[in-house]
Coordinates of C-alpha atoms in Angstrom, one line a residue:
Chain A
X1 CA 159.4 135.8 310.2
X2 CA 157.0 134.3 307.7
X3 CA 155.2 131.0 307.5
X4 CA 154.8 128.8 304.5
X5 CA 151.0 129.3 304.8
X6 CA 151.5 133.1 304.4
X7 CA 153.8 132.6 301.4
X8 CA 151.2 130.3 299.8
X9 CA 148.5 132.9 300.4
X10 CA 150.7 135.5 298.6
X11 CA 151.2 133.0 295.7
X12 CA 147.5 132.6 295.3
X13 CA 147.0 136.4 295.3
X14 CA 149.7 136.8 292.7
X15 CA 151.8 138.9 295.1
X16 CA 154.6 136.5 295.8
X17 CA 158.2 137.7 295.4
X18 CA 160.4 134.9 294.0
X19 CA 164.1 135.2 293.2
X20 CA 166.3 132.5 291.7
X21 CA 169.4 131.4 293.7
X22 CA 171.5 133.4 291.2
X23 CA 169.4 136.5 291.5
X24 CA 169.2 136.6 295.3
X25 CA 173.0 136.8 295.5
X26 CA 173.2 139.7 293.1
X27 CA 170.5 141.6 295.0
X28 CA 172.3 141.1 298.3
X29 CA 175.1 143.3 297.0
X30 CA 172.7 146.3 296.9
X31 CA 170.2 145.7 299.7
X32 CA 170.4 144.8 303.4
X33 CA 169.5 141.3 304.4
X34 CA 166.8 142.4 306.8
X35 CA 164.8 144.2 304.2
X36 CA 165.4 141.4 301.7
X37 CA 164.2 138.8 304.2
X38 CA 161.0 140.7 304.5
X39 CA 160.6 141.3 300.8
X40 CA 161.6 138.0 299.3
X41 CA 159.3 135.0 299.8
X42 CA 161.0 132.2 297.9
X43 CA 164.4 131.5 296.5
X44 CA 164.5 128.8 293.8
X45 CA 167.5 126.5 293.6
X46 CA 168.4 123.9 291.0
X47 CA 170.7 121.2 289.7
X48 CA 171.0 119.2 286.5
X49 CA 173.5 116.4 286.6
X50 CA 174.0 112.6 286.3
X51 CA 172.5 110.8 289.3
X52 CA 173.0 107.1 289.3
X53 CA 170.7 106.1 292.1
X54 CA 167.7 107.0 290.0
X55 CA 165.0 104.8 288.5
X56 CA 161.3 104.2 288.0
X57 CA 158.8 101.8 289.4
X58 CA 156.6 100.7 286.5
X59 CA 153.3 98.9 286.6
X60 CA 153.3 97.2 283.2
X61 CA 149.5 96.3 283.3
X62 CA 147.8 93.0 283.1
X63 CA 147.2 90.9 280.0
X64 CA 144.7 88.2 279.0
X65 CA 145.8 85.6 279.9
X66 CA 147.7 87.0 282.8
X67 CA 151.5 86.7 283.4
X68 CA 153.3 86.9 286.7
X69 CA 156.5 88.7 285.8
X70 CA 157.4 88.9 289.5
X71 CA 160.2 86.3 290.0
X72 CA 160.6 86.1 286.3
X73 CA 162.5 88.3 283.9
X74 CA 161.6 91.6 282.3
X75 CA 163.4 93.5 279.6
X76 CA 162.6 96.9 278.2
X77 CA 164.4 97.5 275.0
X78 CA 166.7 94.7 276.1
X79 CA 167.5 96.5 279.4
X80 CA 166.7 94.3 282.4
X81 CA 164.3 95.6 285.1
X82 CA 164.1 94.3 288.6
X83 CA 161.2 91.8 289.1
X84 CA 161.2 90.9 292.7
X85 CA 157.9 92.5 293.3
X86 CA 154.2 91.6 292.6
X87 CA 153.0 90.3 289.2
X88 CA 153.5 93.3 286.9
X89 CA 155.5 95.8 289.0
X90 CA 159.1 96.3 288.1
X91 CA 161.9 98.7 288.9
X92 CA 164.0 100.0 286.1
X93 CA 167.3 101.4 287.4
X94 CA 169.2 104.1 285.6
X95 CA 172.4 102.1 285.3
X96 CA 170.9 98.8 284.1
X97 CA 172.6 97.5 280.9
X98 CA 171.5 95.0 278.3
X99 CA 172.8 91.5 279.0
X100 CA 174.7 91.6 275.7
X101 CA 176.4 95.0 276.3
X102 CA 180.1 94.3 276.2
X103 CA 180.6 96.5 279.2
X104 CA 184.4 97.0 279.8
X105 CA 185.5 93.9 277.9
X106 CA 186.4 96.3 275.1
X107 CA 188.0 98.8 277.4
X108 CA 186.9 101.6 277.8
X109 CA 183.4 100.5 277.2
X110 CA 180.9 102.9 275.5
X111 CA 177.7 102.1 277.5
X112 CA 175.6 103.7 274.8
X113 CA 172.2 102.5 276.1
X114 CA 171.0 101.7 279.6
X115 CA 168.1 102.2 282.0
X116 CA 168.4 105.9 281.9
X117 CA 168.0 105.9 278.1
X118 CA 164.8 103.8 278.4
X119 CA 163.4 106.3 280.9
X120 CA 164.2 109.1 278.5
X121 CA 162.5 107.3 275.7
X122 CA 159.4 106.7 277.9
X123 CA 159.0 110.4 278.8
X124 CA 159.5 111.3 275.1
X125 CA 156.4 109.2 274.4
X126 CA 158.3 106.5 272.5
X127 CA 157.3 102.9 272.4
X128 CA 159.6 100.5 274.2
X129 CA 159.8 96.7 273.6
X130 CA 158.6 94.8 276.6
X131 CA 159.9 91.2 276.7
X132 CA 158.9 89.2 279.8
X133 CA 159.0 85.7 281.0
X134 CA 157.3 84.1 284.0
X135 CA 157.3 80.6 285.4
X136 CA 153.5 80.2 285.2
X137 CA 151.0 79.7 288.0
X138 CA 147.4 78.6 288.2
X139 CA 146.3 82.2 288.4
X140 CA 149.0 83.6 286.0
X141 CA 149.3 80.9 283.3
X142 CA 151.1 82.9 280.6
X143 CA 154.8 82.3 280.5
X144 CA 156.0 84.7 277.7
X145 CA 155.0 88.2 276.7
X146 CA 156.4 90.4 273.9
X147 CA 154.8 93.7 273.1
X148 CA 155.4 97.4 272.6
X149 CA 154.4 99.6 275.5
X150 CA 154.5 103.3 276.2
X151 CA 154.1 105.5 279.2
X152 CA 150.4 106.3 278.5
X153 CA 149.3 102.7 278.6
X154 CA 151.2 101.8 281.7
X155 CA 149.2 101.6 285.0
X156 CA 151.6 103.7 287.0
X157 CA 155.1 105.0 286.4
X158 CA 156.7 106.5 289.4
X159 CA 160.2 108.0 289.3
X160 CA 161.8 107.1 292.6
X161 CA 165.4 108.2 293.0
X162 CA 167.0 107.1 296.3
X163 CA 169.9 109.5 296.1
X164 CA 169.8 112.8 294.3
X165 CA 170.9 116.4 294.8
X166 CA 174.1 115.6 296.7
X167 CA 175.1 118.5 298.9
X168 CA 178.6 119.2 297.6
X169 CA 180.8 116.7 295.8
X170 CA 184.3 115.7 295.2
X171 CA 186.7 116.9 292.5
X172 CA 188.3 114.1 290.6
X173 CA 191.9 114.1 289.3
X174 CA 194.3 111.5 288.1
X175 CA 197.8 111.3 289.6
X176 CA 198.6 108.1 287.7
X177 CA 200.3 107.7 284.3
X178 CA 197.5 106.5 282.2
X179 CA 194.1 107.9 281.3
X180 CA 191.3 106.6 283.6
X181 CA 187.6 106.4 282.9
X182 CA 185.5 107.2 286.0
X183 CA 182.1 108.4 287.1
X184 CA 183.8 111.7 287.2
X185 CA 184.4 111.4 283.4
X186 CA 187.7 110.8 281.7
X187 CA 190.7 111.9 283.8
X188 CA 193.9 112.5 282.0
X189 CA 197.1 111.3 283.6
X190 CA 199.5 113.5 285.6
X191 CA 196.8 116.0 286.7
X192 CA 195.6 116.5 283.1
X193 CA 192.2 117.7 284.2
X194 CA 190.0 118.1 287.2
X195 CA 186.3 117.2 286.9
X196 CA 183.6 118.4 289.4
X197 CA 179.9 117.9 289.6
X198 CA 177.5 120.3 291.3
X199 CA 175.7 123.5 290.4
X200 CA 177.6 125.2 293.3
X201 CA 175.8 128.3 294.6
X202 CA 172.6 127.3 292.7
X203 CA 172.5 123.8 294.2
X204 CA 169.5 123.0 296.4
X205 CA 171.2 121.7 299.6
X206 CA 173.9 124.3 299.4
X207 CA 171.3 127.0 299.7
X208 CA 169.8 125.3 302.8
X209 CA 172.9 123.7 304.3
X210 CA 171.2 122.8 307.6
X211 CA 168.0 121.6 306.1
X212 CA 166.0 124.3 307.9
X213 CA 163.3 124.3 305.2
X214 CA 163.8 121.3 303.0
X215 CA 162.3 118.2 304.6
X216 CA 160.1 115.1 304.0
X217 CA 157.2 116.1 301.8
X218 CA 158.8 119.2 300.3
X219 CA 157.3 119.7 296.8
X220 CA 160.0 120.1 294.2
X221 CA 160.6 120.4 290.4
X222 CA 161.6 116.8 289.4
X223 CA 162.5 115.9 285.8
X224 CA 160.4 118.7 284.4
X225 CA 157.3 117.8 286.5
X226 CA 156.4 117.9 290.1
X227 CA 157.9 115.6 292.7
X228 CA 158.4 115.4 296.4
X229 CA 161.2 114.7 298.9
X230 CA 160.4 111.2 300.0
X231 CA 163.2 110.7 302.6
X232 CA 166.8 111.7 303.1
X233 CA 168.8 110.0 300.3
X234 CA 171.1 107.1 300.7
X235 CA 174.6 108.0 302.0
X236 CA 173.0 111.1 303.7
X237 CA 175.9 112.3 305.9
X238 CA 175.0 115.5 307.6
X239 CA 177.8 115.3 310.2
X240 CA 180.8 116.1 307.9
X241 CA 183.1 119.0 308.5
X242 CA 181.4 122.3 307.7
X243 CA 182.7 125.9 307.1
X244 CA 181.5 128.8 309.3
X245 CA 178.7 129.4 306.8
X246 CA 177.4 125.9 307.5
X247 CA 178.5 124.6 304.0
X248 CA 179.8 121.1 304.1
X249 CA 183.4 120.7 302.9
X250 CA 182.7 117.3 301.4
X251 CA 179.7 115.3 300.2
X252 CA 177.0 115.5 302.9
X253 CA 173.2 115.6 302.7
X254 CA 171.3 113.9 299.9
X255 CA 167.6 113.6 299.0
X256 CA 165.4 110.7 298.0
X257 CA 162.9 112.1 295.5
X258 CA 159.6 110.7 294.1
X259 CA 157.2 111.8 291.4
X260 CA 154.8 110.8 288.7
X261 CA 157.0 110.0 285.6
X262 CA 154.0 110.6 283.3
X263 CA 154.1 114.3 283.8
X264 CA 157.9 114.6 283.4
X265 CA 159.7 115.6 280.3
X266 CA 162.6 114.5 278.1
X267 CA 164.4 117.7 278.5
X268 CA 165.0 117.1 282.2
X269 CA 165.5 113.4 282.3
X270 CA 168.3 112.3 280.0
X271 CA 170.0 109.0 279.4
X272 CA 173.7 109.6 279.4
X273 CA 176.9 107.4 279.0
X274 CA 180.2 107.7 280.8
X275 CA 182.8 106.0 278.8
X276 CA 184.5 103.2 280.6
X277 CA 182.1 103.6 283.6
X278 CA 178.5 103.0 282.6
X279 CA 175.1 104.4 281.7
X280 CA 173.0 106.6 283.9
X281 CA 170.4 109.3 284.1
X282 CA 170.8 113.1 284.2
X283 CA 168.1 114.5 286.4
X284 CA 166.8 118.0 286.6
X285 CA 165.8 119.1 290.1
X286 CA 164.6 122.4 291.5
X287 CA 163.9 123.0 295.1
X288 CA 162.1 126.1 296.5
X289 CA 163.6 127.6 299.7
X290 CA 160.9 129.5 301.6
X291 CA 162.5 132.6 303.1
X292 CA 161.0 132.2 306.6
X293 CA 163.6 134.3 308.4
X294 CA 166.7 136.4 307.9
X295 CA 168.8 133.3 308.8
X296 CA 167.3 131.2 306.0
X297 CA 167.9 134.1 303.6
X298 CA 171.5 134.4 304.7
X299 CA 172.1 130.8 303.8
X300 CA 170.8 131.4 300.3
X301 CA 173.4 134.1 299.8
X302 CA 176.2 131.6 299.7
X303 CA 178.6 132.2 296.8
X304 CA 180.8 129.9 294.8
X305 CA 183.8 131.4 296.5
X306 CA 182.4 130.2 299.9
X307 CA 181.9 126.6 298.8
X308 CA 184.9 124.3 299.0
X309 CA 185.3 120.8 297.6
X310 CA 187.9 118.2 298.2
X311 CA 190.2 117.2 295.4
X312 CA 190.6 113.4 295.2
X313 CA 193.0 111.2 293.3
X314 CA 190.9 108.7 291.3
X315 CA 193.9 106.6 290.2
X316 CA 194.7 105.4 293.7
X317 CA 193.0 107.1 296.7
X318 CA 189.4 106.7 295.5
X319 CA 189.5 103.1 294.2
X320 CA 191.4 101.9 297.2
X321 CA 189.0 103.6 299.6
X322 CA 191.7 105.8 301.2
X323 CA 190.5 109.1 302.8
X324 CA 193.2 111.2 301.2
X325 CA 192.4 114.7 300.1
X326 CA 195.0 116.4 297.9
X327 CA 193.7 119.9 298.6
X328 CA 190.5 121.9 298.8
X329 CA 189.3 124.3 296.1
X330 CA 186.4 126.7 295.9
X331 CA 183.7 126.5 293.2
X332 CA 184.7 130.0 292.1
X333 CA 188.2 128.5 291.3
X334 CA 186.6 125.5 289.6
X335 CA 184.3 127.7 287.6
X336 CA 187.2 129.9 286.4
X337 CA 188.4 127.0 284.2
X338 CA 191.6 126.1 286.2
X339 CA 192.6 125.1 289.7
X340 CA 196.0 124.9 291.4
X341 CA 196.9 121.5 292.7
X342 CA 200.4 121.8 294.3
X343 CA 202.6 123.2 291.6
X344 CA 200.4 122.2 288.8
X345 CA 197.7 124.3 287.1
X346 CA 194.9 122.0 286.2
X347 CA 192.1 122.7 283.7
X348 CA 188.6 122.0 285.1
X349 CA 185.4 120.6 283.6
X350 CA 182.0 120.3 285.1
X351 CA 179.8 117.2 284.7
X352 CA 176.7 119.0 286.0
X353 CA 175.3 121.9 284.1
X354 CA 175.3 125.3 285.8
X355 CA 173.6 126.8 282.8
X356 CA 170.7 124.3 282.9
X357 CA 170.5 124.5 286.7
X358 CA 169.9 128.2 286.3
X359 CA 167.2 127.5 283.7
X360 CA 165.5 125.2 286.2
X361 CA 165.6 127.9 288.9
X362 CA 163.9 130.2 286.4
X363 CA 161.2 127.7 285.4
X364 CA 160.4 126.9 289.0
X365 CA 160.3 130.7 289.7
X366 CA 157.8 131.0 286.9
X367 CA 155.6 128.2 288.2
X368 CA 155.4 129.8 291.6
X369 CA 154.7 133.3 290.2
X370 CA 151.9 131.9 288.0
X371 CA 150.3 130.2 291.0
X372 CA 150.9 126.8 289.6
X373 CA 153.2 125.6 292.4
X374 CA 152.4 126.0 296.0
X375 CA 154.9 125.2 298.7
X376 CA 154.4 122.4 301.2
X377 CA 155.6 122.4 304.8
X378 CA 157.8 119.4 305.6
X379 CA 156.0 116.5 307.4
X380 CA 159.2 115.8 309.2
X381 CA 162.7 117.3 309.1
X382 CA 165.6 115.6 307.3
X383 CA 168.1 114.1 309.7
X384 CA 170.4 117.0 310.6
X385 CA 173.8 117.6 312.1
X386 CA 172.4 116.9 315.6
X387 CA 171.3 113.4 314.5
X388 CA 174.9 112.2 314.6
X389 CA 174.2 110.1 311.5
X390 CA 177.5 109.2 309.8
X391 CA 177.9 107.3 306.6
X392 CA 180.8 105.0 307.2
X393 CA 183.1 102.7 305.3
X394 CA 183.4 99.0 305.9
X395 CA 186.9 97.5 305.7
Chain B
X1 CA 182.2 136.4 246.3
X2 CA 184.2 135.1 249.3
X3 CA 184.3 131.4 249.8
X4 CA 185.8 129.4 252.7
X5 CA 186.9 125.8 252.9
X6 CA 188.5 123.6 255.5
X7 CA 191.3 121.6 253.8
X8 CA 194.0 119.1 254.8
X9 CA 197.4 119.7 253.2
X10 CA 200.0 117.0 253.0
X11 CA 203.5 118.4 252.6
X12 CA 206.1 116.3 251.0
X13 CA 209.5 116.3 252.7
X14 CA 211.1 118.6 250.2
X15 CA 208.6 121.3 250.8
X16 CA 208.4 121.5 254.6
X17 CA 210.9 124.3 254.8
X18 CA 209.2 126.5 252.2
X19 CA 207.1 129.5 253.3
X20 CA 204.1 128.2 251.4
X21 CA 201.3 129.5 253.5
X22 CA 202.9 132.9 253.3
X23 CA 202.6 132.8 249.5
X24 CA 198.9 132.1 249.8
X25 CA 198.5 135.4 251.6
X26 CA 200.9 137.6 249.7
X27 CA 200.4 136.3 246.2
X28 CA 196.8 135.2 246.2
X29 CA 195.3 137.5 248.9
X30 CA 193.8 134.6 250.9
X31 CA 193.2 134.5 254.6
X32 CA 193.8 131.4 256.7
X33 CA 193.3 129.9 260.1
X34 CA 195.5 127.0 261.0
X35 CA 193.5 124.4 262.9
X36 CA 196.2 121.8 263.3
X37 CA 199.7 121.5 262.0
X38 CA 202.5 119.0 262.2
X39 CA 205.3 120.2 260.0
X40 CA 208.8 119.1 261.2
X41 CA 212.0 119.5 259.2
X42 CA 213.1 116.5 257.2
X43 CA 209.7 114.8 257.6
X44 CA 206.4 114.9 255.8
X45 CA 204.1 117.5 257.1
X46 CA 200.4 117.8 257.7
X47 CA 198.3 120.9 258.1
X48 CA 194.6 121.4 258.6
X49 CA 193.5 124.9 257.8
X50 CA 190.5 126.9 257.0
X51 CA 191.2 129.0 253.9
X52 CA 189.0 131.8 252.6
X53 CA 189.0 134.6 250.1
X54 CA 187.6 135.6 246.7
X55 CA 186.4 132.6 244.8
X56 CA 188.8 133.1 241.9
X57 CA 191.8 133.8 244.1
X58 CA 190.9 130.8 246.2
X59 CA 191.0 128.6 243.1
X60 CA 194.3 130.0 242.0
X61 CA 195.8 129.5 245.4
X62 CA 194.7 125.9 245.6
X63 CA 196.0 125.4 242.0
X64 CA 199.4 126.8 243.2
X65 CA 199.5 124.4 246.1
X66 CA 198.8 121.4 243.8
X67 CA 201.3 122.7 241.3
X68 CA 204.2 122.8 243.7
X69 CA 203.4 119.3 244.9
X70 CA 201.2 119.5 247.9
X71 CA 198.4 116.9 248.3
X72 CA 195.1 118.6 249.1
X73 CA 192.1 117.0 250.6
X74 CA 188.9 118.5 251.9
X75 CA 188.5 117.9 255.6
X76 CA 186.8 114.5 255.2
X77 CA 184.5 114.6 258.1
X78 CA 183.0 117.1 260.3
X79 CA 181.7 117.3 263.9
X80 CA 178.3 118.6 264.6
X81 CA 176.5 119.2 267.9
X82 CA 172.9 118.0 268.2
X83 CA 171.6 121.0 270.1
X84 CA 168.6 119.0 271.4
X85 CA 170.9 116.4 273.0
X86 CA 173.5 118.7 274.6
X87 CA 173.0 119.0 278.3
X88 CA 175.6 121.8 278.6
X89 CA 177.6 119.9 281.3
X90 CA 181.1 120.7 280.1
X91 CA 182.7 117.3 280.1
X92 CA 184.1 118.0 276.6
X93 CA 185.7 121.3 277.4
X94 CA 188.9 120.0 279.0
X95 CA 189.3 117.5 276.2
X96 CA 188.9 119.8 273.2
X97 CA 192.5 120.7 272.0
X98 CA 191.5 123.6 269.7
X99 CA 189.2 125.7 271.9
X100 CA 186.2 124.9 269.8
X101 CA 184.2 123.8 272.9
X102 CA 184.3 126.5 275.6
X103 CA 182.3 127.6 278.6
X104 CA 180.7 131.0 278.3
X105 CA 182.0 132.7 281.4
X106 CA 178.8 134.7 282.0
X107 CA 176.1 132.1 281.5
X108 CA 178.2 128.9 281.8
X109 CA 176.6 127.7 278.6
X110 CA 178.8 125.4 276.6
X111 CA 179.5 127.0 273.2
X112 CA 180.6 125.1 270.2
X113 CA 182.7 127.2 267.8
X114 CA 182.5 125.0 264.7
X115 CA 185.1 127.1 262.8
X116 CA 187.7 126.2 265.4
X117 CA 187.0 122.4 265.4
X118 CA 189.7 120.3 264.0
X119 CA 187.5 117.1 263.9
X120 CA 189.8 115.2 266.3
X121 CA 186.8 113.5 267.7
X122 CA 188.0 113.5 271.3
X123 CA 184.7 115.0 272.4
X124 CA 182.6 112.4 270.6
X125 CA 183.0 109.5 273.0
X126 CA 183.5 111.7 276.0
X127 CA 180.1 113.4 275.6
X128 CA 177.7 111.8 278.2
X129 CA 174.5 112.5 276.2
X130 CA 176.3 111.7 272.9
X131 CA 175.5 115.1 271.4
X132 CA 178.7 115.4 269.4
X133 CA 178.3 113.6 266.1
X134 CA 180.7 112.8 263.3
X135 CA 179.3 113.5 259.8
X136 CA 181.0 112.2 256.7

């Protein structure tokens, strides 16, 4: 048994032993888990995928004369931001689109530029065009404002993503007879392809399935900078069916993450477009799992062949809100490039990058080894299986 | 010196049953890689190929194709990957018909084998970060 305090002490002394989620599984083939649990202090997990419930609170700064954008309208590079806050605070959501974007009128729409792309431009250091209107008050008389702004000149810029790092995810297929354009990418008719989206055995919440170490206040790698777990994410659903290894067999836990956008980087916050579906943000996340006990270590040894995801028909079952699962497949099968659905062999594609997730694991490992990143004990645990929390459907 | 070009061949109907590519190899010593082909009996045919060999032989081979009545065009556009934009997700892999976009089984990096690309453009709009670009 170890404590986070002891691990931090070892980090400061330069004696910490950190393995990535990929490395720890390889080592487990050679060594016993008892010795490993003593030796290894931290396992770094990671994921890099499109996460729509992301966005940033931006404080756009005051001007002379002042303008109250709250209750007015704000656009950044023509993408609208939410203004139902104080005078110059706005929230720019990843999926926001310019008013004149044709959306799906010319089906399938391209969604080339949205809130996620504005966030990427900001972290690149680019100027974005702020266009604001207010209704004018005695203390905020200005009614219009047009100017270029950048991240440096903003008061605050806080990335606050209310649902990230989903613990397991569905596999999308199309049983229909025309191509469909979904948040799982383009799905070809008659089981033409199967798309999935998690980093599997590298993914944060799959390496700590019961949230034994990850909790509120856990310090993480977020968008290339440092962030924190703010809360459980929306649609956090710990009570789903789990395997014997504790791994959920369908989407379960989620994280709400927060961090200072100003120290994040373009490489790990990327505006992306899903044809026919919308624009969003691809977010890089890395979570350290402190190896406090042999039990915690054992969870990090989970392999792709032990993680199962439900295959869902996106032509009928998903849009109609029917709980129909065609079959379950392991991430090892998904990663092999093809899965078997009934009689049909279906080629697979990932929407989340395993390659980049592994890179995040290594970066976070480096930060910890260099003493630049200390672990934080959670202030409170995430809602776990015992909470009975269920994320339900309304008719 | 060896040269290599990617070309589009249009076969008139009268030539679709001729072993023309075979002559390029046997008579002109050229090597080829067929990227795309649609050559059906009694119809006009189209073939996209990469053709390479000695510069002189290459020229002679292409002259031969023109002489017997094939229309030859350079592959008019090309697909490039913006390496900085690619997030290595893999959305393109199942759509690519020629195996130019593949997952490295070891690292799970997405590799783009440009020489296998037939410029069909299926990846261009399907790429979430829009890393695949058409160059003319």
